[in-house]
């Protein structure tokens, strides 16, 4: 009798454990699906929508006075922002391939034009080696896809 009761308890516990594992797996699959959908949407936005998307992410990440510049005559800068007393001039690039030196040069020129402390390039992709070298020399921050994804998680 006691043996039969132990078997029933073990069976119920095994069923509960199975349900918990299945629910956890379902949650993980849903999270991965949503993340993939966000990335597809990010990669298909037009440049204008991408700029506003980045501005919203920056604001959610603690930047203040976040402003998207006008689309023409912006001197290469798409977003002006401030964080912890540091002012930023940010060039946004929604690309399908690697971002090159030209974006770094635009951020460099725009930083000085807008009299900002820091220039940055924010992209949904990654940077060419020459772009990384130029950014290092010109003291421009490079925020790539990994940085963007980290901001999305916050």
Coordinates of N, CA and C in Angstrom, one line a residue:
X1 N 0.8 -1.2 0.0 CA 0.0 0.0 0.0 C 0.9 1.3 0.0
X2 N 1.9 1.3 0.9 CA 2.8 2.4 1.0 C 3.6 2.6 -0.3
X3 N 4.0 1.4 -0.9 CA 4.7 1.4 -2.1 C 3.9 2.0 -3.3
X4 N 2.6 1.6 -3.3 CA 1.8 2.1 -4.4 C 1.6 3.6 -4.2
X5 N 1.5 4.1 -3.0 CA 1.3 5.5 -2.7 C 2.5 6.3 -3.2
X6 N 3.7 5.8 -2.8 CA 5.0 6.4 -3.3 C 5.1 6.5 -4.8
X7 N 4.6 5.4 -5.5 CA 4.7 5.4 -6.9 C 3.7 6.5 -7.5
X8 N 2.6 6.6 -6.9 CA 1.6 7.6 -7.4 C 2.2 9.1 -7.1
X9 N 2.8 9.3 -6.0 CA 3.4 10.6 -5.7 C 4.5 10.9 -6.7
X10 N 5.4 9.8 -6.9 CA 6.5 10.0 -7.9 C 5.9 10.3 -9.3
X11 N 4.8 9.7 -9.7 CA 4.2 9.9 -11.0 C 3.7 11.3 -11.1
X12 N 3.0 11.8 -10.1 CA 2.4 13.1 -10.1 C 3.6 14.2 -10.2
X13 N 4.6 13.9 -9.4 CA 5.8 14.9 -9.4 C 6.4 14.9 -10.8
X14 N 6.5 13.7 -11.4 CA 7.2 13.7 -12.7 C 6.3 14.4 -13.8
X15 N 5.0 14.3 -13.6 CA 4.1 15.0 -14.6 C 4.2 16.5 -14.3
X16 N 4.2 16.9 -13.1 CA 4.4 18.4 -12.8 C 5.7 18.9 -13.3
X17 N 6.8 18.1 -13.1 CA 8.1 18.6 -13.6 C 8.1 18.7 -15.1
X18 N 7.4 17.7 -15.8 CA 7.3 17.8 -17.3 C 6.6 19.0 -17.7
X19 N 5.5 19.3 -17.0 CA 4.7 20.5 -17.4 C 5.5 21.8 -17.2
X20 N 6.3 21.9 -16.1 CA 7.1 23.1 -15.8 C 8.2 23.2 -16.9
X21 N 8.8 22.1 -17.3 CA 9.9 22.1 -18.3 C 9.3 22.5 -19.7
X22 N 8.1 22.0 -20.0 CA 7.5 22.4 -21.3 C 7.1 23.9 -21.3
X23 N 6.6 24.4 -20.2 CA 6.3 25.8 -20.1 C 7.6 26.7 -20.2
X24 N 8.6 26.3 -19.6 CA 9.9 27.0 -19.7 C 10.4 27.0 -21.1
X25 N 10.3 25.9 -21.7 CA 10.8 25.8 -23.1 C 9.9 26.7 -24.0
X26 N 8.6 26.7 -23.8 CA 7.7 27.6 -24.5 C 8.1 29.1 -24.4
X27 N 8.4 29.5 -23.2 CA 8.8 30.9 -22.9 C 10.0 31.2 -23.7
X28 N 11.0 30.3 -23.6 CA 12.3 30.6 -24.3 C 12.1 30.7 -25.8
X29 N 11.3 29.8 -26.4 CA 11.0 29.9 -27.8 C 10.3 31.2 -28.2
X30 N 9.3 31.6 -27.4 CA 8.6 32.9 -27.6 C 9.6 34.0 -27.6
X31 N 10.5 34.1 -26.6 CA 11.4 35.2 -26.5 C 12.3 35.2 -27.7
X32 N 12.8 34.0 -28.2 CA 13.7 34.0 -29.4 C 12.9 34.4 -30.6
X33 N 11.7 34.0 -30.7 CA 10.9 34.4 -31.9 C 10.7 36.0 -31.9
X34 N 10.4 36.5 -30.7 CA 10.2 38.0 -30.7 C 11.5 38.7 -31.0
X35 N 12.6 38.2 -30.5 CA 13.9 38.9 -30.7 C 14.2 38.8 -32.2
X36 N 13.9 37.7 -32.9 CA 14.2 37.6 -34.3 C 13.3 38.5 -35.1
X37 N 12.0 38.6 -34.7 CA 11.1 39.5 -35.3 C 11.5 41.0 -35.2
X38 N 12.0 41.4 -34.0 CA 12.5 42.7 -33.8 C 13.7 43.0 -34.7
X39 N 14.6 42.0 -34.9 CA 15.8 42.2 -35.7 C 15.3 42.4 -37.2
X40 N 14.4 41.6 -37.6 CA 13.9 41.7 -39.0 C 13.3 43.1 -39.2
X41 N 12.5 43.6 -38.3 CA 11.9 44.9 -38.4 C 13.0 45.9 -38.4
X42 N 14.0 45.8 -37.6 CA 15.1 46.8 -37.5 C 15.8 46.8 -38.8
X43 N 16.0 45.7 -39.5 CA 16.8 45.6 -40.7 C 16.0 46.1 -41.9
X44 N 14.7 46.2 -41.8 CA 13.8 46.6 -42.9 C 13.3 48.1 -42.8
X45 N 13.6 48.7 -41.6 CA 13.1 50.1 -41.5 C 13.8 51.0 -42.5
X46 N 13.1 52.1 -42.9 CA 13.8 53.1 -43.7 C 14.7 53.9 -42.8
X47 N 15.6 54.7 -43.3 CA 16.5 55.5 -42.6 C 15.9 56.4 -41.6
X48 N 14.8 57.1 -42.0 CA 14.1 58.0 -41.2 C 13.5 57.3 -39.9
X49 N 12.8 56.2 -40.1 CA 12.3 55.4 -39.0 C 13.4 54.9 -38.1
X50 N 14.5 54.5 -38.7 CA 15.6 54.1 -37.9 C 16.2 55.2 -37.0
X51 N 16.2 56.4 -37.5 CA 16.7 57.5 -36.6 C 15.8 57.7 -35.4
X52 N 14.5 57.7 -35.6 CA 13.6 57.9 -34.5 C 13.6 56.7 -33.6
X53 N 13.8 55.5 -34.1 CA 13.9 54.3 -33.3 C 15.1 54.4 -32.4
X54 N 16.2 54.8 -33.0 CA 17.5 55.0 -32.2 C 17.3 56.1 -31.1
X55 N 16.6 57.2 -31.5 CA 16.4 58.3 -30.5 C 15.5 57.7 -29.3
X56 N 14.5 56.9 -29.6 CA 13.7 56.3 -28.5 C 14.6 55.4 -27.7
X57 N 15.4 54.6 -28.3 CA 16.3 53.7 -27.5 C 17.2 54.5 -26.6
X58 N 17.8 55.6 -27.1 CA 18.7 56.4 -26.4 C 18.0 57.0 -25.2
X59 N 16.8 57.5 -25.4 CA 16.0 58.1 -24.3 C 15.7 57.1 -23.2
X60 N 15.4 55.9 -23.7 CA 15.1 54.8 -22.7 C 16.3 54.4 -21.9
X61 N 17.5 54.7 -22.5 CA 18.8 54.3 -21.9 C 19.4 55.4 -21.0
X62 N 18.6 56.4 -20.8 CA 19.0 57.5 -19.9 C 19.6 58.8 -20.5
X63 N 19.6 58.8 -21.8 CA 19.9 60.1 -22.5 C 18.8 61.1 -22.4
X64 N 19.2 62.3 -22.3 CA 18.2 63.4 -22.2 C 18.3 64.4 -23.3
X65 N 17.4 65.3 -23.5 CA 17.4 66.2 -24.5 C 17.7 65.6 -25.9
X66 N 17.1 64.4 -26.1 CA 17.3 63.7 -27.4 C 16.5 64.3 -28.5
X67 N 17.2 64.8 -29.5 CA 16.5 65.5 -30.6 C 17.0 64.9 -31.9
X68 N 16.1 64.5 -32.8 CA 16.4 64.1 -34.2 C 16.6 65.4 -35.0
X69 N 17.7 65.5 -35.7 CA 17.9 66.7 -36.5 C 17.1 66.6 -37.8
X70 N 17.0 67.7 -38.5 CA 16.2 67.7 -39.8 C 17.0 66.8 -40.8
X71 N 16.3 66.3 -41.7 CA 16.8 65.2 -42.6 C 17.8 65.8 -43.6
X72 N 17.7 67.0 -44.0 CA 18.7 67.6 -44.9 C 19.4 68.8 -44.3
X73 N 20.7 68.9 -44.6 CA 21.4 70.0 -44.0 C 21.8 69.7 -42.5
X74 N 21.8 68.4 -42.1 CA 22.1 68.1 -40.7 C 23.6 67.9 -40.4
X75 N 24.4 68.2 -41.5 CA 25.9 68.1 -41.3 C 26.3 66.7 -40.9
X76 N 25.6 65.7 -41.3 CA 26.0 64.3 -41.0 C 25.5 63.8 -39.6
X77 N 24.8 64.6 -38.9 CA 24.4 64.2 -37.6 C 22.9 64.0 -37.6
X78 N 22.4 62.9 -37.0 CA 21.0 62.6 -37.0 C 20.3 62.8 -35.7
X79 N 21.1 62.6 -34.6 CA 20.6 62.8 -33.2 C 21.5 63.6 -32.4
X80 N 21.0 64.5 -31.6 CA 21.7 65.2 -30.6 C 21.2 64.8 -29.3
X81 N 22.0 64.5 -28.3 CA 21.6 64.0 -27.0 C 22.6 64.3 -25.9
X82 N 22.2 64.1 -24.7 CA 23.1 64.3 -23.6 C 22.9 63.2 -22.5
X83 N 24.0 62.8 -21.9 CA 23.9 61.9 -20.8 C 25.0 62.2 -19.8
X84 N 24.6 62.3 -18.5 CA 25.5 62.5 -17.4 C 26.4 63.7 -17.7
X85 N 25.8 64.8 -18.3 CA 26.5 66.0 -18.5 C 27.4 66.0 -19.7
X86 N 27.4 64.9 -20.5 CA 28.2 64.8 -21.7 C 27.3 65.0 -22.9
X87 N 27.6 65.8 -23.9 CA 26.8 66.0 -25.0 C 27.3 65.2 -26.2
X88 N 26.3 64.6 -27.0 CA 26.6 63.7 -28.0 C 26.1 64.2 -29.4
X89 N 26.8 64.0 -30.4 CA 26.3 64.1 -31.8 C 26.4 62.7 -32.4
X90 N 25.3 62.2 -32.9 CA 25.2 60.8 -33.3 C 24.7 60.7 -34.7
X91 N 25.5 59.9 -35.5 CA 25.2 59.6 -36.9 C 24.6 58.2 -36.9
X92 N 23.4 58.1 -37.4 CA 22.7 56.8 -37.5 C 22.8 56.2 -38.9
X93 N 23.2 54.9 -39.0 CA 23.3 54.2 -40.3 C 22.6 52.9 -40.2
X94 N 21.4 52.8 -40.9 CA 20.7 51.6 -41.1 C 21.2 51.0 -42.4
X95 N 22.1 50.0 -42.3 CA 22.7 49.5 -43.5 C 22.4 48.0 -43.6
X96 N 22.7 47.5 -44.8 CA 22.6 46.0 -45.0 C 24.0 45.4 -45.0
X97 N 25.1 46.2 -45.0 CA 26.4 45.7 -45.0 C 27.3 46.5 -44.0
X98 N 28.6 46.3 -44.1 CA 29.5 47.0 -43.1 C 29.5 48.5 -43.3
X99 N 29.6 49.2 -42.3 CA 29.6 50.7 -42.3 C 31.1 51.1 -42.4
X100 N 31.3 52.0 -43.4 CA 32.7 52.4 -43.7 C 33.1 53.8 -43.1
X101 N 34.3 54.2 -43.5 CA 34.9 55.4 -43.0 C 34.1 56.7 -43.2
X102 N 33.3 56.8 -44.2 CA 32.5 58.0 -44.5 C 31.6 58.3 -43.3
X103 N 31.0 57.4 -42.7 CA 30.1 57.6 -41.5 C 30.9 58.2 -40.3
X104 N 32.1 57.7 -40.2 CA 33.0 58.2 -39.1 C 33.4 59.7 -39.4
X105 N 33.7 60.0 -40.6 CA 34.0 61.3 -41.0 C 32.8 62.3 -40.8
X106 N 31.6 61.8 -41.1 CA 30.4 62.6 -40.9 C 30.2 62.9 -39.4
X107 N 30.4 61.9 -38.6 CA 30.3 62.1 -37.1 C 31.3 63.0 -36.6
X108 N 32.5 62.9 -37.1 CA 33.6 63.8 -36.7 C 33.3 65.3 -37.1
X109 N 32.9 65.5 -38.3 CA 32.6 66.9 -38.7 C 31.3 67.4 -38.0
X110 N 30.3 66.6 -37.8 CA 29.1 67.0 -37.2 C 29.3 67.3 -35.7
X111 N 30.1 66.5 -35.1 CA 30.4 66.7 -33.6 C 30.9 68.2 -33.5
X112 N 31.9 68.6 -34.3 CA 32.4 69.9 -34.2 C 31.4 71.0 -34.6
X113 N 30.6 70.7 -35.7 CA 29.7 71.7 -36.1 C 28.6 72.0 -35.1
X114 N 28.2 71.0 -34.4 CA 27.2 71.1 -33.3 C 27.8 71.4 -32.0
X115 N 29.1 71.5 -31.9 CA 29.8 71.9 -30.7 C 29.5 70.9 -29.6
X116 N 29.6 69.6 -29.9 CA 29.3 68.5 -28.9 C 30.6 67.9 -28.4
X117 N 30.6 67.3 -27.2 CA 31.7 66.7 -26.6 C 32.1 65.4 -27.3
X118 N 31.1 64.6 -27.7 CA 31.4 63.3 -28.2 C 30.6 63.1 -29.5
X119 N 31.3 62.4 -30.5 CA 30.7 62.0 -31.7 C 30.6 60.5 -31.7
X120 N 29.5 60.0 -32.3 CA 29.3 58.6 -32.4 C 28.5 58.2 -33.6
X121 N 28.8 56.9 -34.1 CA 28.0 56.3 -35.2 C 27.3 55.1 -34.6
X122 N 26.0 55.1 -34.8 CA 25.1 54.0 -34.3 C 24.5 53.3 -35.5
X123 N 24.7 52.0 -35.6 CA 24.3 51.2 -36.7 C 23.6 49.9 -36.3
X124 N 22.9 49.3 -37.3 CA 22.3 48.0 -37.1 C 23.3 46.9 -37.6
X125 N 24.4 47.3 -38.1 CA 25.4 46.4 -38.6 C 26.7 46.5 -37.9
X126 N 27.8 46.3 -38.5 CA 29.2 46.4 -37.9 C 30.0 47.3 -38.8
X127 N 31.3 47.5 -38.4 CA 32.1 48.5 -39.1 C 33.3 47.8 -39.8
X128 N 33.7 48.5 -40.9 CA 34.9 48.0 -41.6 C 36.2 48.3 -40.7
X129 N 37.2 47.6 -40.9 CA 38.5 47.8 -40.2 C 39.0 49.2 -40.4
X130 N 39.0 49.8 -41.6 CA 39.4 51.2 -41.8 C 38.5 52.1 -41.0
X131 N 37.2 51.9 -40.9 CA 36.3 52.7 -40.1 C 36.7 52.7 -38.6
X132 N 37.0 51.5 -38.1 CA 37.4 51.3 -36.7 C 38.7 52.1 -36.5
X133 N 39.7 52.0 -37.4 CA 40.9 52.7 -37.3 C 40.7 54.2 -37.3
X134 N 39.9 54.7 -38.2 CA 39.6 56.1 -38.3 C 38.9 56.6 -37.0
X135 N 38.0 55.9 -36.5 CA 37.2 56.3 -35.3 C 38.2 56.4 -34.1
X136 N 39.1 55.4 -34.0 CA 40.1 55.5 -33.0 C 40.9 56.7 -33.0
X137 N 41.4 57.1 -34.3 CA 42.2 58.3 -34.5 C 41.4 59.6 -34.2
X138 N 40.2 59.6 -34.7 CA 39.3 60.8 -34.6 C 38.5 60.9 -33.3
X139 N 38.7 59.8 -32.4 CA 38.0 59.8 -31.2 C 36.4 59.8 -31.3
X140 N 36.0 58.9 -32.2 CA 34.5 58.8 -32.5 C 34.1 57.4 -31.9
X141 N 33.0 57.4 -31.2 CA 32.5 56.1 -30.7 C 31.8 55.4 -31.8
X142 N 32.0 54.1 -31.8 CA 31.3 53.2 -32.7 C 30.3 52.3 -32.0
X143 N 29.1 52.5 -32.2 CA 28.0 51.6 -31.5 C 27.4 50.7 -32.6
X144 N 27.8 49.5 -32.6 CA 27.4 48.5 -33.6 C 26.1 47.8 -33.2
X145 N 25.8 46.7 -34.0 CA 24.6 45.9 -33.8 C 24.5 45.4 -32.4
X146 N 25.6 44.9 -31.8 CA 25.6 44.4 -30.5 C 25.3 45.4 -29.4
X147 N 25.8 46.6 -29.6 CA 25.4 47.7 -28.7 C 23.9 48.1 -28.8
X148 N 23.4 48.1 -30.0 CA 22.0 48.4 -30.3 C 21.2 47.3 -29.6
X149 N 21.5 46.1 -29.7 CA 20.8 45.0 -29.1 C 20.8 45.1 -27.6
X150 N 21.9 45.5 -27.1 CA 22.1 45.6 -25.6 C 21.1 46.7 -25.1
X151 N 21.0 47.8 -25.9 CA 20.1 48.9 -25.5 C 18.7 48.4 -25.6
X152 N 18.3 47.6 -26.6 CA 17.0 47.1 -26.7 C 16.6 46.2 -25.5
X153 N 17.5 45.6 -24.9 CA 17.2 44.7 -23.7 C 16.9 45.5 -22.5
X154 N 17.4 46.7 -22.4 CA 17.2 47.5 -21.2 C 15.8 48.1 -21.1

